[in-house]
Amino acid sequence: MTSRRRFIQSSALAAASALARRAFPHTMARAAAPLVPNLDPNSLARFVDPLPLPVPARPVGMHADPARHGEQVRHYRVAMRAISSKLHRDLPPTGLWSYGGSVPGVMFDTRSGEALSVEWANELPTKHFLPIDHTLHGAEKESPEVRAVVHLHGGKTPPESDGYPEDWYVPGQSRTYHYPNSQDPALLWYHDHAMGINRLNIYAGLFGLHVIRDKVEDELHLPSGKYEVPLVLFDRDVRRDGQLGYPVSADPEHPWVPEFFGEIQLVNGKIFPYLEVEPRKYRFRVLNAANGRFYRLSLSEGAEIHQIGTDQGLLPAPVRLTNLQLAPGERADIVVDFANHRGAKVLLQSDSFVLMQFKVGAARVSDPSALPASLRAVPRILESSAVQTRRLTLDELLNSVAESTGMLLNNTPWHMPITERPVLGTTEIWELVNLTDDVHPIHLHMVKFQILDRRRFDAFQYATAQTLRFVGPAVAAEANEMGWKDTARANPKTVTRIIVPFVGYSGRYVWHCHILEHEDNEMMRPYEILPAASG
Ligand code: C2O
Ligand code: CU
Ligand code: CU
């Protein structure tokens, strides 16, 4: 029962925890109590730290790109290193792992079509500080404790540079990856992808932003410069000694937990930060970098969110929202106009959690930026263009007392031979048949896709007869999902259909659930894009 007690330190937490339990019924019962108790977020003063902005990545020179016939491209070197960082004014520094010295890591600010290369150097310690589960595939006792490999999420990246989960390397080694950046402007993010310990490496702090821009987007005159602010959201358990905690199950041989929800909410690496804003429009580039938490964002004071972009860039038109849902891995590009909130303090909230505060200046300012009514054409892909439809199940494994012991894609563990082999240049429909009680954010590497629709089905009928009997109409993707996506929420007992043009590179990639605890425990599969038949 001690494990439950930490979730009822405040009514707000209790409500959030009850919500979480409803969404993930098997989660809370298994966690064992942490050795050092966790910090109560209500014990911390609010809005005493300014919101930190990501540190820009700086090129170290030029590099001949072998994939581009030796063309000179901008070259960076980013070291993964243990650092300590103040998460809050009144806390001692917290040990974290970082890309380039901060969490989130250094931010790449790039132009579409301008290739770059990065040497990712693993300079981490050789011991991990979070609980490894050696029974998970890829994290066996024989493999080194600290392994890392970098993936650019949302990147149209050749397979050699995509960060295949088994391509990890140990401290003292580095890899140089090439990013062609030939894709539409969007907010991408890079993060660790090491097999079996990915949830722990990202939790430790191994993630950062990579933004791509172009001229067409510049000409929209969206708020820019200091009026464009990235907001990277994540949650953690912080112990009373200021160090990160991560829950373990009651079984010391198998410490994996099915999902993680932290009590401490961070924005750009700070707890309860504030940002001084002018009474005008701002563009916020929002990333859900949490292991398992879904955010449902809203603003106080009646301030409105206008979503202008999703994972893979701009929407056709802004979508006005009173709340914005973001699953792990998803991004939202939003515009907020503070003009009618002069002198106010506007809170960014997620359900009952307060994330941060905007202190709006009192003096009137001029605002030359625009929120255009039309942003970018996103032609819908015709279903008739698909050459193949694949039915893929999302499955949960339960033990005898109905606790989750893992999740699978299409009932197939990671190590089984590849079953999905789309041909480069063709379009497919993937029907994600979610047999579980959880929402799973499903992500495909290398490609971008569109969400066709979602339709509930009779799970009992499916379990007994393997036939799909729908129990409701097909519901179109939400208005703010009508852009290009790379991560889609697959709702429980629902078929979510996505349509995917396999454009880019042939080779071996992965697709997976972006709840990192699921991904690390078999909810990930390789897939291979076959070269287009020649002639
Ligand atoms: Cu954020 Cu495999 O990806
Ligand atoms: Cu990815
Ligand atoms: Cu999942």
Coordinates of C-alpha atoms and ligand atoms in Angstrom, one line a residue:
M1 CA 0.0 0.0 0.0
T2 CA 3.0 2.3 0.5
S3 CA 3.3 2.5 -3.3
R4 CA -0.2 4.0 -3.4
R5 CA 0.4 6.4 -0.7
R6 CA 2.7 8.5 -2.7
F7 CA -0.1 9.2 -5.2
I8 CA -2.4 10.7 -2.7
Q9 CA -0.3 13.5 -1.3
S10 CA -2.7 16.1 -2.7
S11 CA -6.1 16.0 -4.1
A12 CA -4.8 17.1 -7.5
L13 CA -2.4 14.3 -7.6
A14 CA -5.0 11.8 -6.4
A15 CA -7.3 12.9 -9.2
A16 CA -4.5 12.6 -11.8
S17 CA -3.6 9.3 -10.4
A18 CA -7.1 8.0 -10.5
L19 CA -7.3 9.1 -14.1
A20 CA -4.0 7.3 -14.9
R21 CA -5.3 4.2 -13.2
R22 CA -8.4 4.3 -15.3
A23 CA -6.4 4.6 -18.5
F24 CA -3.8 2.0 -17.3
P25 CA -5.5 -0.3 -14.9
H26 CA -2.5 -2.6 -14.3
T27 CA 0.0 0.1 -13.4
M28 CA -0.2 1.2 -9.8
A29 CA -0.5 -2.1 -8.0
R30 CA 2.9 -3.4 -8.9
A31 CA 5.2 -0.5 -8.0
A32 CA 7.4 -1.0 -5.0
A33 CA 8.1 1.9 -2.6
P34 CA 11.2 4.0 -3.5
L35 CA 14.1 3.9 -1.0
V36 CA 14.3 7.6 -0.6
P37 CA 10.8 9.1 -0.6
N38 CA 9.7 11.3 -3.4
L39 CA 9.4 15.0 -3.3
D40 CA 5.9 16.5 -3.0
P41 CA 5.6 19.0 -5.8
N42 CA 3.3 21.1 -3.5
S43 CA 6.3 21.7 -1.2
L44 CA 8.0 23.7 -3.9
A45 CA 7.5 27.5 -4.5
R46 CA 5.9 28.1 -7.9
F47 CA 7.1 30.4 -10.6
V48 CA 10.4 31.4 -9.1
D49 CA 12.6 30.1 -12.0
P50 CA 12.5 31.7 -15.5
L51 CA 11.8 29.2 -18.3
P52 CA 15.1 28.1 -19.8
L53 CA 15.4 28.1 -23.5
P54 CA 17.2 25.3 -25.3
V55 CA 20.9 26.0 -26.0
P56 CA 21.5 26.2 -29.8
A57 CA 23.8 23.5 -31.3
R58 CA 26.9 25.1 -32.9
P59 CA 28.6 23.5 -35.9
V60 CA 32.3 22.6 -35.4
G61 CA 33.2 22.9 -39.1
M62 CA 32.4 21.3 -42.4
H63 CA 32.4 17.6 -43.3
A64 CA 32.5 15.7 -46.6
D65 CA 29.3 13.7 -46.7
P66 CA 30.0 10.4 -48.4
A67 CA 26.3 10.0 -49.3
R68 CA 26.4 13.2 -51.2
H69 CA 29.6 12.6 -53.2
G70 CA 31.8 14.3 -50.7
E71 CA 29.7 17.5 -50.7
Q72 CA 30.7 19.7 -47.7
V73 CA 28.0 19.9 -45.1
R74 CA 27.7 21.6 -41.7
H75 CA 29.2 19.3 -39.1
Y76 CA 28.4 19.1 -35.4
R77 CA 29.8 17.1 -32.5
V78 CA 27.5 16.4 -29.6
A79 CA 28.7 14.6 -26.5
M80 CA 26.5 12.5 -24.2
R81 CA 27.6 13.2 -20.7
A82 CA 26.5 13.1 -17.1
I83 CA 25.7 16.5 -15.8
S84 CA 24.0 18.1 -12.9
S85 CA 21.3 20.6 -13.3
K86 CA 19.1 22.7 -11.0
L87 CA 15.5 21.7 -11.7
H88 CA 14.2 24.3 -9.2
R89 CA 15.6 27.2 -7.2
D90 CA 15.2 25.4 -3.9
L91 CA 16.5 22.0 -5.0
P92 CA 20.1 20.8 -5.0
P93 CA 21.5 20.0 -8.5
T94 CA 20.0 16.8 -10.0
G95 CA 22.2 14.2 -11.8
L96 CA 21.1 13.9 -15.4
W97 CA 22.4 12.6 -18.7
S98 CA 22.6 15.1 -21.4
Y99 CA 23.3 15.8 -25.1
G100 CA 25.7 18.7 -25.2
G101 CA 25.4 19.9 -21.6
S102 CA 21.8 20.6 -20.9
V103 CA 18.4 18.8 -20.7
P104 CA 16.7 19.1 -23.1
G105 CA 19.9 18.8 -25.2
V106 CA 21.3 21.3 -27.6
M107 CA 18.8 22.4 -30.3
F108 CA 19.4 22.1 -34.0
D109 CA 17.9 25.0 -35.9
T110 CA 18.1 24.0 -39.6
R111 CA 16.8 24.7 -43.1
S112 CA 15.0 22.2 -45.3
G113 CA 17.3 20.6 -47.8
E114 CA 20.5 21.7 -46.0
A115 CA 22.2 18.4 -45.0
L116 CA 24.2 18.2 -41.8
S117 CA 26.2 15.6 -40.1
V118 CA 26.6 15.0 -36.3
E119 CA 29.2 13.0 -34.5
W120 CA 27.4 11.6 -31.5
A121 CA 30.0 10.8 -28.9
N122 CA 29.1 8.5 -26.0
E123 CA 31.0 10.0 -23.0
L124 CA 28.6 8.6 -20.4
P125 CA 29.8 6.8 -17.3
T126 CA 30.0 3.0 -17.6
K127 CA 27.4 2.4 -14.8
H128 CA 23.7 3.2 -15.2
F129 CA 22.0 5.1 -12.4
L130 CA 18.5 3.8 -13.1
P131 CA 17.1 0.3 -12.6
I132 CA 17.9 -1.9 -15.6
D133 CA 15.7 -5.0 -16.1
H134 CA 18.0 -7.7 -17.3
T135 CA 15.1 -9.9 -18.3
L136 CA 14.2 -7.6 -21.1
H137 CA 15.4 -8.4 -24.6
G138 CA 18.6 -6.6 -25.4
A139 CA 19.3 -5.7 -21.7
E140 CA 20.7 -9.1 -20.7
K141 CA 23.4 -9.3 -18.0
E142 CA 26.0 -10.0 -20.6
S143 CA 25.5 -6.7 -22.5
P144 CA 27.2 -3.6 -21.3
E145 CA 25.1 -1.5 -18.8
V146 CA 25.5 1.8 -20.6
R147 CA 24.8 1.7 -24.3
A148 CA 23.5 4.5 -26.4
V149 CA 22.4 5.2 -30.0
V150 CA 20.7 8.3 -31.3
H151 CA 17.5 8.5 -33.4
L152 CA 16.1 11.6 -35.0
H153 CA 12.4 11.2 -34.5
G154 CA 10.5 12.4 -37.6
G155 CA 13.6 12.5 -39.7
K156 CA 13.6 11.1 -43.2
T157 CA 16.9 9.6 -42.6
P158 CA 18.9 6.8 -44.4
P159 CA 18.9 3.6 -42.4
E160 CA 22.6 3.8 -41.5
S161 CA 21.9 7.0 -39.6
D162 CA 18.5 6.3 -38.2
G163 CA 19.7 4.8 -34.9
Y164 CA 18.6 1.2 -35.2
P165 CA 18.0 0.0 -31.6
E166 CA 20.7 -2.7 -31.9
D167 CA 23.3 -0.3 -33.3
W168 CA 24.2 1.0 -29.8
Y169 CA 27.7 1.7 -28.7
V170 CA 29.4 2.1 -25.4
P171 CA 31.2 4.9 -23.6
G172 CA 34.4 6.0 -25.3
Q173 CA 32.9 5.4 -28.8
S174 CA 31.1 7.7 -31.2
R175 CA 29.2 7.5 -34.5
T176 CA 28.8 10.1 -37.2
Y177 CA 25.3 10.2 -38.6
H178 CA 24.2 12.1 -41.8
Y179 CA 20.9 13.9 -41.9
P180 CA 19.8 15.0 -45.4
N181 CA 17.1 17.2 -43.9
S182 CA 15.2 16.9 -47.2
Q183 CA 11.7 17.3 -45.8
D184 CA 9.1 19.8 -45.0
P185 CA 9.6 22.2 -42.1
A186 CA 8.6 20.6 -38.8
L187 CA 9.7 20.2 -35.2
L188 CA 11.6 17.0 -34.9
W189 CA 13.3 15.7 -31.9
Y190 CA 16.3 13.4 -31.3
H191 CA 16.6 10.9 -28.5
D192 CA 18.2 7.7 -27.4
H193 CA 17.0 4.4 -28.8
A194 CA 19.2 1.7 -27.2
M195 CA 17.5 -1.7 -27.0
G196 CA 16.0 -2.6 -23.7
I197 CA 17.1 0.5 -21.8
N198 CA 15.7 3.2 -24.0
R199 CA 13.1 4.3 -21.4
L200 CA 15.9 4.7 -18.8
N201 CA 18.3 6.6 -21.1
I202 CA 15.5 9.1 -22.2
Y203 CA 14.4 9.4 -18.6
A204 CA 17.9 10.3 -17.6
G205 CA 17.7 13.2 -20.1
L206 CA 18.9 12.0 -23.5
F207 CA 16.6 14.0 -25.8
G208 CA 16.7 17.3 -27.7
L209 CA 15.0 19.3 -30.4
H210 CA 15.7 19.6 -34.1
V211 CA 13.7 22.2 -36.0
I212 CA 13.5 22.4 -39.8
R213 CA 12.4 25.7 -41.5
D214 CA 12.0 26.9 -45.1
K215 CA 11.2 30.0 -47.1
V216 CA 7.5 29.1 -47.6
E217 CA 7.1 29.0 -43.8
D218 CA 9.1 32.2 -43.3
E219 CA 6.7 34.0 -45.6
L220 CA 3.7 33.2 -43.3
H221 CA 5.1 35.8 -40.9
L222 CA 4.3 33.6 -37.9
P223 CA 5.7 34.9 -34.6
S224 CA 9.5 34.3 -34.7
G225 CA 12.7 35.1 -33.0
K226 CA 12.1 35.6 -29.3
Y227 CA 8.4 35.2 -29.9
E228 CA 8.9 31.6 -30.9
V229 CA 9.5 29.4 -27.9
P230 CA 9.9 25.7 -27.7
L231 CA 8.2 24.0 -24.8
V232 CA 9.4 20.5 -24.0
L233 CA 7.2 18.7 -21.5
F234 CA 8.1 15.8 -19.4
D235 CA 7.5 14.4 -15.9
R236 CA 9.8 12.8 -13.4
D237 CA 9.9 11.4 -9.9
V238 CA 12.3 13.5 -7.9
R239 CA 13.4 12.2 -4.6
R240 CA 13.7 14.4 -1.5
D241 CA 17.5 14.4 -2.0
G242 CA 16.9 16.1 -5.4
Q243 CA 17.9 13.0 -7.4
L244 CA 15.8 11.3 -10.0
G245 CA 13.8 8.3 -8.9
Y246 CA 12.3 5.7 -11.2
P247 CA 9.8 3.1 -9.9
V248 CA 10.5 -0.6 -9.8
S249 CA 8.1 -3.5 -9.6
A250 CA 7.8 -5.7 -6.5
D251 CA 9.9 -8.4 -8.3
P252 CA 13.6 -7.6 -7.9
E253 CA 14.4 -10.0 -10.8
H254 CA 12.0 -8.1 -13.1
P255 CA 11.9 -4.4 -12.0
W256 CA 10.2 -3.2 -15.2
V257 CA 7.0 -1.3 -14.7
P258 CA 4.3 -1.1 -17.4
E259 CA 4.1 2.7 -17.4
F260 CA 5.6 5.7 -15.7
F261 CA 3.8 8.8 -14.5
G262 CA 5.8 11.3 -12.5
E263 CA 4.6 13.6 -9.9
I264 CA 6.9 16.4 -10.9
Q265 CA 6.1 18.2 -14.1
L266 CA 8.9 20.0 -16.0
V267 CA 9.0 22.4 -18.9
N268 CA 12.3 22.8 -20.7
G269 CA 13.9 21.1 -17.6
K270 CA 12.5 23.4 -14.9
I271 CA 9.7 22.8 -12.3
F272 CA 7.0 25.4 -12.3
P273 CA 8.9 28.0 -14.5
Y274 CA 7.5 31.3 -15.6
L275 CA 8.0 33.2 -18.9
E276 CA 7.6 36.9 -19.2
V277 CA 5.6 37.6 -22.4
E278 CA 4.4 40.7 -24.2
P279 CA 0.7 41.1 -24.9
R280 CA 1.0 39.9 -28.4
K281 CA 1.1 36.6 -30.4
Y282 CA 3.6 33.9 -29.6
R283 CA 4.4 30.7 -31.3
F284 CA 5.1 27.7 -29.0
R285 CA 6.6 24.5 -30.4
V286 CA 5.4 21.9 -27.9
L287 CA 6.9 18.4 -27.6
N288 CA 5.6 15.6 -25.3
A289 CA 8.9 14.1 -24.2
A290 CA 7.4 12.1 -21.3
N291 CA 7.9 8.3 -21.0
G292 CA 4.2 7.6 -20.7
R293 CA 2.2 10.7 -19.7
F294 CA -0.5 12.0 -22.0
Y295 CA -0.9 15.8 -21.7
R296 CA -4.2 17.6 -22.0
L297 CA -3.1 21.2 -22.2
S298 CA -5.2 24.2 -21.5
L299 CA -4.6 27.8 -20.6
S300 CA -6.2 29.8 -17.8
E301 CA -7.8 33.2 -18.1
G302 CA -9.7 32.0 -21.2
A303 CA -6.6 32.3 -23.3
E304 CA -7.0 30.3 -26.6
I305 CA -4.8 27.8 -28.3
H306 CA -4.6 28.0 -32.1
Q307 CA -2.9 24.8 -33.3
I308 CA -1.0 25.5 -36.6
G309 CA 1.0 22.4 -36.9
T310 CA 1.4 18.8 -35.9
D311 CA 4.2 16.2 -35.9
Q312 CA 5.4 16.7 -39.5
G313 CA 4.7 20.4 -39.9
L314 CA 1.9 22.9 -40.7
L315 CA -1.8 22.1 -40.8
P316 CA -3.9 23.3 -43.7
A317 CA -5.4 25.9 -41.4
P318 CA -5.3 26.9 -37.7
V319 CA -7.5 24.9 -35.4
R320 CA -8.9 26.6 -32.3
L321 CA -8.8 24.4 -29.2
T322 CA -9.8 24.7 -25.6
N323 CA -7.6 21.8 -24.8
L324 CA -4.8 20.1 -26.7
Q325 CA -4.0 16.4 -26.3
L326 CA -0.5 15.2 -26.8
A327 CA 0.6 11.6 -26.5
P328 CA 4.3 10.7 -25.8
G329 CA 6.3 11.6 -29.0
E330 CA 3.7 13.9 -30.5
R331 CA 4.4 17.6 -31.2
A332 CA 2.1 20.5 -31.6
D333 CA 2.9 23.9 -33.1
I334 CA 0.6 26.5 -31.5
V335 CA 0.0 30.2 -31.5
V336 CA -1.3 32.0 -28.4
D337 CA -2.3 35.6 -28.5
F338 CA -1.8 37.4 -25.1
A339 CA -3.0 40.7 -26.5
N340 CA -6.3 40.6 -24.5
H341 CA -4.5 39.5 -21.3
R342 CA -2.4 42.5 -20.5
G343 CA -1.0 42.4 -17.0
A344 CA -2.5 38.9 -16.4
K345 CA -0.9 35.7 -15.2
V346 CA -1.8 32.9 -17.5
L347 CA -1.2 29.3 -16.5
L348 CA -0.4 26.4 -18.7
Q349 CA -2.1 23.4 -17.2
S350 CA -2.6 19.7 -18.0
D351 CA -5.7 18.4 -16.4
S352 CA -5.2 19.2 -12.7
F353 CA -1.4 19.8 -13.0
V354 CA 0.0 23.3 -13.3
L355 CA 3.0 23.2 -15.7
M356 CA 4.1 26.9 -16.0
Q357 CA 3.0 30.5 -15.8
F358 CA 3.1 33.3 -18.5
K359 CA 3.4 36.7 -16.9
V360 CA 1.9 39.1 -19.5
G361 CA 3.3 42.6 -19.7
A362 CA 0.9 45.5 -19.0
A363 CA 2.1 47.9 -21.7
R364 CA 0.5 47.7 -25.2
V365 CA 2.9 46.6 -27.9
S366 CA 2.6 46.4 -31.7
D367 CA 2.5 42.9 -33.2
P368 CA 3.6 42.6 -36.8
S369 CA 3.2 38.8 -36.8
A370 CA 0.4 37.0 -38.4
L371 CA -1.9 34.0 -37.8
P372 CA -2.8 33.3 -41.4
A373 CA -6.2 31.6 -42.1
S374 CA -4.5 29.2 -44.5
L375 CA -1.1 27.7 -43.8
R376 CA -0.1 24.9 -46.1
A377 CA -1.9 22.6 -48.5
V378 CA -2.1 19.1 -47.1
P379 CA -3.7 17.0 -49.9
R380 CA -5.5 14.0 -48.5
I381 CA -4.1 10.7 -49.8
L382 CA -6.7 8.7 -51.6
E383 CA -7.4 5.3 -50.1
S384 CA -7.5 3.9 -53.6
S385 CA -3.8 4.7 -54.0
A386 CA -2.9 2.0 -51.4
V387 CA -1.4 -1.1 -52.9
Q388 CA -1.8 -3.1 -49.7
T389 CA -3.7 -3.1 -46.4
R390 CA -2.1 -4.6 -43.4
R391 CA -4.1 -5.6 -40.3
L392 CA -1.8 -5.3 -37.2
T393 CA -2.9 -6.0 -33.7
L394 CA -1.7 -4.2 -30.5
D395 CA -1.7 -6.8 -27.8
E396 CA -1.2 -7.0 -24.0
L397 CA 0.2 -10.0 -22.1
L398 CA -1.3 -10.5 -18.7
N399 CA -0.2 -12.8 -15.9
S400 CA -2.5 -15.0 -13.8
V401 CA -3.6 -12.0 -11.6
A402 CA -4.2 -9.8 -14.6
E403 CA -1.1 -7.7 -14.3
S404 CA 0.6 -6.6 -17.4
T405 CA 3.8 -8.4 -18.3
G406 CA 4.4 -6.8 -21.6
M407 CA 2.9 -5.6 -24.9
L408 CA 3.3 -6.8 -28.4
L409 CA 2.8 -5.6 -32.0
N410 CA 0.9 -8.2 -34.0
N411 CA 1.6 -10.8 -31.3
T412 CA 5.2 -11.0 -32.5
P413 CA 8.3 -10.3 -30.3
W414 CA 11.1 -8.1 -31.6
H415 CA 13.5 -10.9 -32.5
M416 CA 11.2 -12.7 -34.9
P417 CA 11.8 -12.4 -38.6
I418 CA 10.6 -9.2 -40.3
T419 CA 7.0 -9.4 -41.4
E420 CA 6.3 -5.9 -42.8
R421 CA 8.1 -5.2 -46.0
P422 CA 6.5 -2.4 -47.9
V423 CA 8.0 -1.4 -51.3
L424 CA 9.7 2.0 -51.6
G425 CA 7.5 4.4 -53.5
T426 CA 4.2 2.6 -52.7
T427 CA 1.4 3.5 -50.3
E428 CA -0.1 1.2 -47.8
I429 CA -2.9 1.3 -45.2
W430 CA -2.1 0.0 -41.8
E431 CA -5.0 -0.9 -39.6
L432 CA -3.9 -0.8 -36.0
V433 CA -6.3 -3.1 -34.2
N434 CA -5.9 -2.2 -30.5
L435 CA -7.0 -5.1 -28.4
T436 CA -5.8 -3.6 -25.1
D437 CA -7.3 -1.1 -22.6
D438 CA -4.6 1.5 -23.2
V439 CA -4.1 4.2 -25.7
H440 CA -0.8 3.4 -27.6
P441 CA 0.9 6.2 -29.6
I442 CA 2.2 4.3 -32.6
H443 CA 5.3 5.7 -34.4
L444 CA 6.9 4.7 -37.7
H445 CA 10.4 5.7 -38.4
M446 CA 11.4 7.4 -41.7
V447 CA 7.9 8.0 -43.1
K448 CA 5.1 10.5 -42.5
F449 CA 1.5 9.4 -42.8
Q450 CA -2.1 10.6 -42.5
I451 CA -4.7 9.3 -40.1
L452 CA -7.8 8.0 -42.0
D453 CA -10.2 7.2 -39.2
R454 CA -10.9 5.4 -36.0
R455 CA -13.6 2.8 -35.4
R456 CA -14.6 0.9 -32.3
F457 CA -15.0 -2.9 -32.5
D458 CA -16.2 -5.8 -30.4
A459 CA -13.1 -7.0 -28.7
F460 CA -14.8 -10.2 -27.4
Q461 CA -15.8 -11.2 -30.9
Y462 CA -12.3 -10.5 -32.1
A463 CA -10.8 -12.6 -29.3
T464 CA -13.1 -15.6 -29.9
A465 CA -13.5 -15.6 -33.7
Q466 CA -10.8 -13.3 -35.0
T467 CA -13.3 -11.3 -36.9
L468 CA -13.8 -7.6 -36.7
R469 CA -17.3 -6.5 -35.8
F470 CA -17.6 -2.8 -35.6
V471 CA -19.8 -1.3 -32.9
G472 CA -19.8 2.3 -34.1
P473 CA -19.2 4.4 -37.2
A474 CA -15.8 5.3 -38.5
V475 CA -14.7 8.6 -37.0
A476 CA -12.5 10.8 -39.1
A477 CA -9.2 12.1 -37.6
E478 CA -9.6 15.1 -35.4
A479 CA -9.2 18.5 -37.0
N480 CA -5.8 19.0 -35.5
E481 CA -4.7 15.6 -36.8
M482 CA -5.4 16.6 -40.4
G483 CA -1.8 17.3 -41.2
W484 CA 1.2 14.9 -41.7
K485 CA 1.8 12.7 -38.7
D486 CA 4.5 10.4 -37.6
T487 CA 2.9 9.3 -34.3
A488 CA -0.8 8.4 -34.0
R489 CA -2.9 7.6 -31.0
A490 CA -4.4 4.1 -31.3
N491 CA -7.3 4.1 -28.9
P492 CA -8.5 1.0 -26.9
K493 CA -10.7 -1.5 -28.7
T494 CA -10.5 0.6 -31.8
V495 CA -9.1 0.2 -35.2
T496 CA -7.1 3.2 -36.2
R497 CA -6.3 3.4 -39.9
I498 CA -3.3 5.2 -41.2
I499 CA -2.2 5.7 -44.8
V500 CA 1.5 5.7 -45.4
P501 CA 3.4 6.6 -48.5
F502 CA 6.8 4.8 -48.2
V503 CA 8.9 7.6 -49.7
G504 CA 12.6 8.1 -48.9
Y505 CA 15.0 5.3 -48.4
S506 CA 14.9 1.5 -48.6
G507 CA 16.3 -0.5 -45.7
R508 CA 15.6 -1.6 -42.2
Y509 CA 13.7 0.6 -39.8
V510 CA 11.4 0.2 -36.8
W511 CA 7.9 1.0 -35.7
H512 CA 6.8 1.0 -32.1
C513 CA 4.6 2.3 -29.3
H514 CA 6.0 5.5 -28.0
I515 CA 5.1 4.7 -24.4
L516 CA 8.7 3.9 -23.6
E517 CA 8.0 1.2 -21.1
H518 CA 6.0 -0.6 -23.7
E519 CA 8.6 0.0 -26.4
D520 CA 11.4 -1.5 -24.2
N521 CA 9.3 -4.6 -23.5
E522 CA 8.6 -5.9 -26.9
M523 CA 6.1 -3.3 -28.3
M524 CA 8.5 -2.6 -31.1
R525 CA 9.1 -4.4 -34.4
P526 CA 11.6 -4.0 -37.2
Y527 CA 10.2 -3.4 -40.7
E528 CA 12.0 -3.2 -44.0
I529 CA 11.4 -1.0 -47.0
L530 CA 12.2 -2.9 -50.1
P531 CA 13.9 -1.2 -53.0
A532 CA 11.5 -0.3 -55.8
A533 CA 11.5 -3.0 -58.6
S534 CA 13.7 -1.7 -61.3
G535 CA 12.7 -1.6 -65.0
Ligands
C2O1 CU1 10.8 8.9 -31.0 CU2 11.6 5.3 -32.5 O1 11.2 7.1 -31.8
CU2 CU 11.2 8.0 -34.7
CU3 CU 1.9 1.2 -25.8

